[in-house]
Amino acid sequence: MMTNLDLTEEQQAIRDTVRRYAREKIAPRAAELDASAEFPRETVKELAEMGIFGIGFPEDEGGMGGDTLSYILAVEELSRVDGSHGITLAAHCSLGVWPIYAFGTPEQKAKYMPKICAGEYLSSFGLTEPEAGSDAGGTRTTAVLDGDQWVINGSKQFITNATHAGVLVITARTDLEAKRSHGISAFLLETDAPGFSLGKKEDKLGLRASDTRALVFEDCRIPKDALLGEEGHGFPIFMKTLDGGRISIAALALGIGQGALDEAATYSMERKQFGRRICDFQMIQTYLADMHTELTAARHLTYHAARLKDAGRRHVIESAMAKYFASTAAMKATCLAIQIHGGYGYTKDYPVERYFRDAKLCEIGEGTSEIQRIVIARELLKMHAD
Amino acid sequence: MKIVVCMKPVPSSEARINIASDGRSIDPTDVEMVANPYDEYAVEEALRIKEARGEGEVIVLTVAAEAARSEIRKCLAMGVDRGVIVQDPALLGGDGIGTARVLAAVIRELEPELVLCGKLSIDVESDVVGIALAEYLDWPHVSLATKIEWPDGKMAKVQREIEGGAEIVEVSLPAVVTAEKGLNEPRYASLKGIMAAKRKPIEAVTPSVDAGQVGAAGAGVEIVAMNPPPARGGGKKFEGEIEEVVPQVVELLKSEAKIL
């Protein structure tokens, strides 16, 4: 079982509350939500009432006054029973609320923070485009100032929570002459803006109950003061946002992997072959030991990154390592969980195939595992150059 | 209305219990403690009474070691206003009767109108504290409550479980009511509640009681030894056609298991 890893009483209380809610209210519906790819409105509403969507933000901004680690624990516990709930929270807090909190003007914060922290509506970040995935600097969506309005044209791809969002952070090119990452700005887009529409809803391999859609901008007009941060400074805004977001995807992976291990351990003690419980076979024990060791290591990396963020310290390499390692560990753990279940694990009668499908996203979203290693290598080479 | 809820920290029902080296107690190492589930019903009911009236105070009272503050804090996170803890070693380690005496002494000082307890604690299940407490306070009690109503706001109309049905009892205040499963569904602590709990007071008190009647010194019950439950024997497996097997099973349920 998990040790307390030096969590404060408050962090433990938050983890325990979310764990209990997830087990009692979400777990029984997870398979059905996966099959129907239906967004879990009821449980999301109840989670909002608990205060979970503003968990890591200060009380005077409308948040709950918890820290990053408390939020990470909540993502982990939700993901342990259902990754779709985990990513809904992760995208909202890390990608939607955080950039507004970190880069918004006092007016922008006063307008949005209380509502998004209370979960009145969800939020997220629109960065990826059909032609700009890992190459986020290749953003093609444009924003042109026309009087006191920005006119936005283009599209975004794979945007979490978009259907249920009231406000989205998006990026668009404001300087058409500037090269690559220069000339990109960030904006706050209210989802009822004229010229904005939702594109197709993705039919995904996993995390099927989380909402993922394209965004379409056709002469979409938003007010001049909807600019987030300075004009042309969108690139550093989303890079910093992703540094935090990666910790939450690490927590998503960690939760999914732990959920798969929980299932596999239980199953191995029940299933009998050759007259013995399969957990008595050393080869099964090897699998369980590997899963537990790697997930524990992932947990340490993830919590460490969260603690650095809470301390206001640089956490670029730690976030990238946590995300890369936890995603890899989750992919392996979910794969082994199916192996331990044998033929049954390959069916929808057991949840491990869902965990396996859900885990894959962690190696792709918010920076692929390949990008994470580039970030890690760049940072470590910088350290060695100093 | 001022309501006191008595809460005992107990090992979680999922905790792995080991017997300590003295052979007479539970080894507390790495055992996850929780508020006794029946006491949680009592906490929830107290909060609902306060909320329905729009005024009042809910106090959670615990007789336990310092570590119990974390379970008290969880009750505060649910919405309880403050905690009171009796942690004097001389007052701990007794039996249910001793605990009831200590609780009564504290409750006399707190002067609530209503005391709510769980019907029993899931660790020792001695099922005496709430009722004995009412006796020491010389208050009426209603045990095993599954519903509490307030027709005129003053008298409590309590539904309690009895063999084969339910009994409705009206009781005047002050009174002690013990909670049975089904009384309510305890709320999840909101995250705001967890944050607010940090700022709520937990006061340690030492009531004046006759030292010979409480704690280990006053215990009438002595735990001689603790043993793990015996390992479950193997089951019986029936094989064959269903038409043949069922009568065999029925017969054995009658003759051997004697449950039919």
PDB file of N, CA and C in Angstrom, chain A residues 9-10 13-14 16-18 20-21 23-25 49-52 55 59 64-66, chain B residues 14 32 40 69-70 73-74 77 185-192 194-196 198-199:
ATOM      1  N   GLU A   9      -1.424  16.878   7.071  1.00  0.00           N
ATOM      2  CA  GLU A   9      -2.742  16.391   7.481  1.00  0.00           C
ATOM      3  C   GLU A   9      -3.808  16.852   6.486  1.00  0.00           C
ATOM      4  N   GLU A  10      -3.630  18.097   6.034  1.00  0.00           N
ATOM      5  CA  GLU A  10      -4.598  18.677   5.095  1.00  0.00           C
ATOM      6  C   GLU A  10      -4.539  17.965   3.734  1.00  0.00           C
ATOM      7  N   ALA A  13      -6.185  14.699   4.095  1.00  0.00           N
ATOM      8  CA  ALA A  13      -7.645  14.818   4.186  1.00  0.00           C
ATOM      9  C   ALA A  13      -8.247  15.020   2.792  1.00  0.00           C
ATOM     10  N   ILE A  14      -7.593  15.841   1.989  1.00  0.00           N
ATOM     11  CA  ILE A  14      -8.082  16.079   0.624  1.00  0.00           C
ATOM     12  C   ILE A  14      -8.001  14.792  -0.190  1.00  0.00           C
ATOM     13  N   ASP A  16      -8.023  11.743   0.919  1.00  0.00           N
ATOM     14  CA  ASP A  16      -8.989  10.756   1.410  1.00  0.00           C
ATOM     15  C   ASP A  16     -10.409  11.085   0.976  1.00  0.00           C
ATOM     16  N   THR A  17     -10.740  12.378   0.990  1.00  0.00           N
ATOM     17  CA  THR A  17     -12.084  12.787   0.568  1.00  0.00           C
ATOM     18  C   THR A  17     -12.304  12.479  -0.911  1.00  0.00           C
ATOM     19  N   VAL A  18     -11.326  12.821  -1.731  1.00  0.00           N
ATOM     20  CA  VAL A  18     -11.464  12.568  -3.168  1.00  0.00           C
ATOM     21  C   VAL A  18     -11.466  11.062  -3.432  1.00  0.00           C
ATOM     22  N   ARG A  20     -12.492   8.666  -1.490  1.00  0.00           N
ATOM     23  CA  ARG A  20     -13.774   8.084  -1.093  1.00  0.00           C
ATOM     24  C   ARG A  20     -14.856   8.415  -2.120  1.00  0.00           C
ATOM     25  N   TYR A  21     -14.878   9.671  -2.548  1.00  0.00           N
ATOM     26  CA  TYR A  21     -15.868  10.068  -3.549  1.00  0.00           C
ATOM     27  C   TYR A  21     -15.678   9.257  -4.836  1.00  0.00           C
ATOM     28  N   ARG A  23     -14.282   6.340  -5.332  1.00  0.00           N
ATOM     29  CA  ARG A  23     -14.641   4.935  -5.184  1.00  0.00           C
ATOM     30  C   ARG A  23     -16.144   4.732  -5.146  1.00  0.00           C
ATOM     31  N   GLU A  24     -16.811   5.623  -4.401  1.00  0.00           N
ATOM     32  CA  GLU A  24     -18.239   5.403  -4.181  1.00  0.00           C
ATOM     33  C   GLU A  24     -19.094   5.888  -5.340  1.00  0.00           C
ATOM     34  N   LYS A  25     -18.713   6.997  -5.939  1.00  0.00           N
ATOM     35  CA  LYS A  25     -19.606   7.609  -6.931  1.00  0.00           C
ATOM     36  C   LYS A  25     -19.140   7.447  -8.378  1.00  0.00           C
ATOM     37  N   GLU A  49     -19.133  21.213  -6.572  1.00  0.00           N
ATOM     38  CA  GLU A  49     -19.699  21.629  -5.288  1.00  0.00           C
ATOM     39  C   GLU A  49     -18.721  21.364  -4.138  1.00  0.00           C
ATOM     40  N   MET A  50     -17.927  20.311  -4.285  1.00  0.00           N
ATOM     41  CA  MET A  50     -16.909  20.023  -3.262  1.00  0.00           C
ATOM     42  C   MET A  50     -15.787  21.055  -3.287  1.00  0.00           C
ATOM     43  N   GLY A  51     -15.667  21.777  -4.391  1.00  0.00           N
ATOM     44  CA  GLY A  51     -14.626  22.813  -4.488  1.00  0.00           C
ATOM     45  C   GLY A  51     -13.392  22.356  -5.234  1.00  0.00           C
ATOM     46  N   ILE A  52     -13.488  21.225  -5.917  1.00  0.00           N
ATOM     47  CA  ILE A  52     -12.289  20.611  -6.486  1.00  0.00           C
ATOM     48  C   ILE A  52     -11.704  21.403  -7.657  1.00  0.00           C
ATOM     49  N   ILE A  55      -9.150  23.988  -6.454  1.00  0.00           N
ATOM     50  CA  ILE A  55      -8.409  23.429  -5.312  1.00  0.00           C
ATOM     51  C   ILE A  55      -7.047  24.074  -5.052  1.00  0.00           C
ATOM     52  N   GLU A  59      -7.539  31.516  -1.737  1.00  0.00           N
ATOM     53  CA  GLU A  59      -8.929  31.823  -1.382  1.00  0.00           C
ATOM     54  C   GLU A  59      -9.349  33.210  -1.846  1.00  0.00           C
ATOM     55  N   MET A  64      -9.684  27.433  -3.387  1.00  0.00           N
ATOM     56  CA  MET A  64      -9.884  26.755  -2.114  1.00  0.00           C
ATOM     57  C   MET A  64      -8.692  26.934  -1.178  1.00  0.00           C
ATOM     58  N   GLY A  65      -7.620  27.513  -1.679  1.00  0.00           N
ATOM     59  CA  GLY A  65      -6.477  27.755  -0.806  1.00  0.00           C
ATOM     60  C   GLY A  65      -5.601  26.547  -0.570  1.00  0.00           C
ATOM     61  N   GLY A  66      -5.754  25.533  -1.413  1.00  0.00           N
ATOM     62  CA  GLY A  66      -4.882  24.358  -1.294  1.00  0.00           C
ATOM     63  C   GLY A  66      -3.606  24.589  -2.093  1.00  0.00           C
TER      64      GLY A  66
ATOM     65  N   GLU B  14     -10.721  -1.372   6.683  1.00  0.00           N
ATOM     66  CA  GLU B  14      -9.830  -1.972   5.690  1.00  0.00           C
ATOM     67  C   GLU B  14      -8.423  -2.197   6.239  1.00  0.00           C
ATOM     68  N   GLU B  32      -4.372   2.528   9.828  1.00  0.00           N
ATOM     69  CA  GLU B  32      -5.068   3.762   9.458  1.00  0.00           C
ATOM     70  C   GLU B  32      -6.290   3.933  10.358  1.00  0.00           C
ATOM     71  N   GLU B  40     -19.950   8.955  12.640  1.00  0.00           N
ATOM     72  CA  GLU B  40     -20.103   9.842  11.481  1.00  0.00           C
ATOM     73  C   GLU B  40     -21.584  10.117  11.191  1.00  0.00           C
ATOM     74  N   ARG B  69      -6.509  13.968  17.128  1.00  0.00           N
ATOM     75  CA  ARG B  69      -6.804  15.293  16.576  1.00  0.00           C
ATOM     76  C   ARG B  69      -7.052  15.222  15.080  1.00  0.00           C
ATOM     77  N   SER B  70      -6.400  14.300  14.408  1.00  0.00           N
ATOM     78  CA  SER B  70      -6.585  14.233  12.966  1.00  0.00           C
ATOM     79  C   SER B  70      -8.004  13.759  12.609  1.00  0.00           C
ATOM     80  N   ARG B  73     -10.241  16.663  13.290  1.00  0.00           N
ATOM     81  CA  ARG B  73     -10.094  17.623  12.196  1.00  0.00           C
ATOM     82  C   ARG B  73     -10.996  17.236  11.011  1.00  0.00           C
ATOM     83  N   LYS B  74     -11.137  15.945  10.792  1.00  0.00           N
ATOM     84  CA  LYS B  74     -12.008  15.493   9.691  1.00  0.00           C
ATOM     85  C   LYS B  74     -13.469  15.845   9.974  1.00  0.00           C
ATOM     86  N   ALA B  77     -13.863  19.379   9.283  1.00  0.00           N
ATOM     87  CA  ALA B  77     -13.926  19.601   7.833  1.00  0.00           C
ATOM     88  C   ALA B  77     -15.333  19.362   7.301  1.00  0.00           C
ATOM     89  N   GLU B 185     -26.910   9.753   5.275  1.00  0.00           N
ATOM     90  CA  GLU B 185     -25.687   9.420   4.554  1.00  0.00           C
ATOM     91  C   GLU B 185     -24.691  10.547   4.799  1.00  0.00           C
ATOM     92  N   PRO B 186     -23.627  10.262   5.567  1.00  0.00           N
ATOM     93  CA  PRO B 186     -22.691  11.350   5.903  1.00  0.00           C
ATOM     94  C   PRO B 186     -22.117  12.018   4.653  1.00  0.00           C
ATOM     95  N   ARG B 187     -22.001  13.317   4.710  1.00  0.00           N
ATOM     96  CA  ARG B 187     -21.512  14.105   3.579  1.00  0.00           C
ATOM     97  C   ARG B 187     -20.017  13.905   3.371  1.00  0.00           C
ATOM     98  N   TYR B 188     -19.565  14.249   2.191  1.00  0.00           N
ATOM     99  CA  TYR B 188     -18.137  14.330   1.947  1.00  0.00           C
ATOM    100  C   TYR B 188     -17.685  15.690   2.455  1.00  0.00           C
ATOM    101  N   ALA B 189     -16.541  15.711   3.109  1.00  0.00           N
ATOM    102  CA  ALA B 189     -16.008  17.014   3.507  1.00  0.00           C
ATOM    103  C   ALA B 189     -15.710  17.786   2.237  1.00  0.00           C
ATOM    104  N   SER B 190     -16.160  19.044   2.165  1.00  0.00           N
ATOM    105  CA  SER B 190     -15.793  19.836   0.995  1.00  0.00           C
ATOM    106  C   SER B 190     -14.351  20.282   1.187  1.00  0.00           C
ATOM    107  N   LEU B 191     -13.709  20.626   0.077  1.00  0.00           N
ATOM    108  CA  LEU B 191     -12.315  21.052   0.196  1.00  0.00           C
ATOM    109  C   LEU B 191     -12.235  22.354   0.977  1.00  0.00           C
ATOM    110  N   LYS B 192     -13.256  23.180   0.805  1.00  0.00           N
ATOM    111  CA  LYS B 192     -13.329  24.425   1.570  1.00  0.00           C
ATOM    112  C   LYS B 192     -13.401  24.093   3.067  1.00  0.00           C
ATOM    113  N   ILE B 194     -12.224  21.418   4.498  1.00  0.00           N
ATOM    114  CA  ILE B 194     -10.918  20.919   4.939  1.00  0.00           C
ATOM    115  C   ILE B 194      -9.990  22.093   5.242  1.00  0.00           C
ATOM    116  N   MET B 195     -10.054  23.111   4.382  1.00  0.00           N
ATOM    117  CA  MET B 195      -9.214  24.300   4.597  1.00  0.00           C
ATOM    118  C   MET B 195      -9.659  25.047   5.857  1.00  0.00           C
ATOM    119  N   ALA B 196     -10.980  25.155   6.015  1.00  0.00           N
ATOM    120  CA  ALA B 196     -11.504  25.914   7.161  1.00  0.00           C
ATOM    121  C   ALA B 196     -11.198  25.187   8.473  1.00  0.00           C
ATOM    122  N   LYS B 198      -8.613  23.881   9.549  1.00  0.00           N
ATOM    123  CA  LYS B 198      -7.322  24.286  10.146  1.00  0.00           C
ATOM    124  C   LYS B 198      -7.500  25.385  11.179  1.00  0.00           C
ATOM    125  N   ARG B 199      -8.493  26.247  10.927  1.00  0.00           N
ATOM    126  CA  ARG B 199      -8.642  27.435  11.769  1.00  0.00           C
ATOM    127  C   ARG B 199      -9.642  27.231  12.911  1.00  0.00           C
TER     128      ARG B 199
END
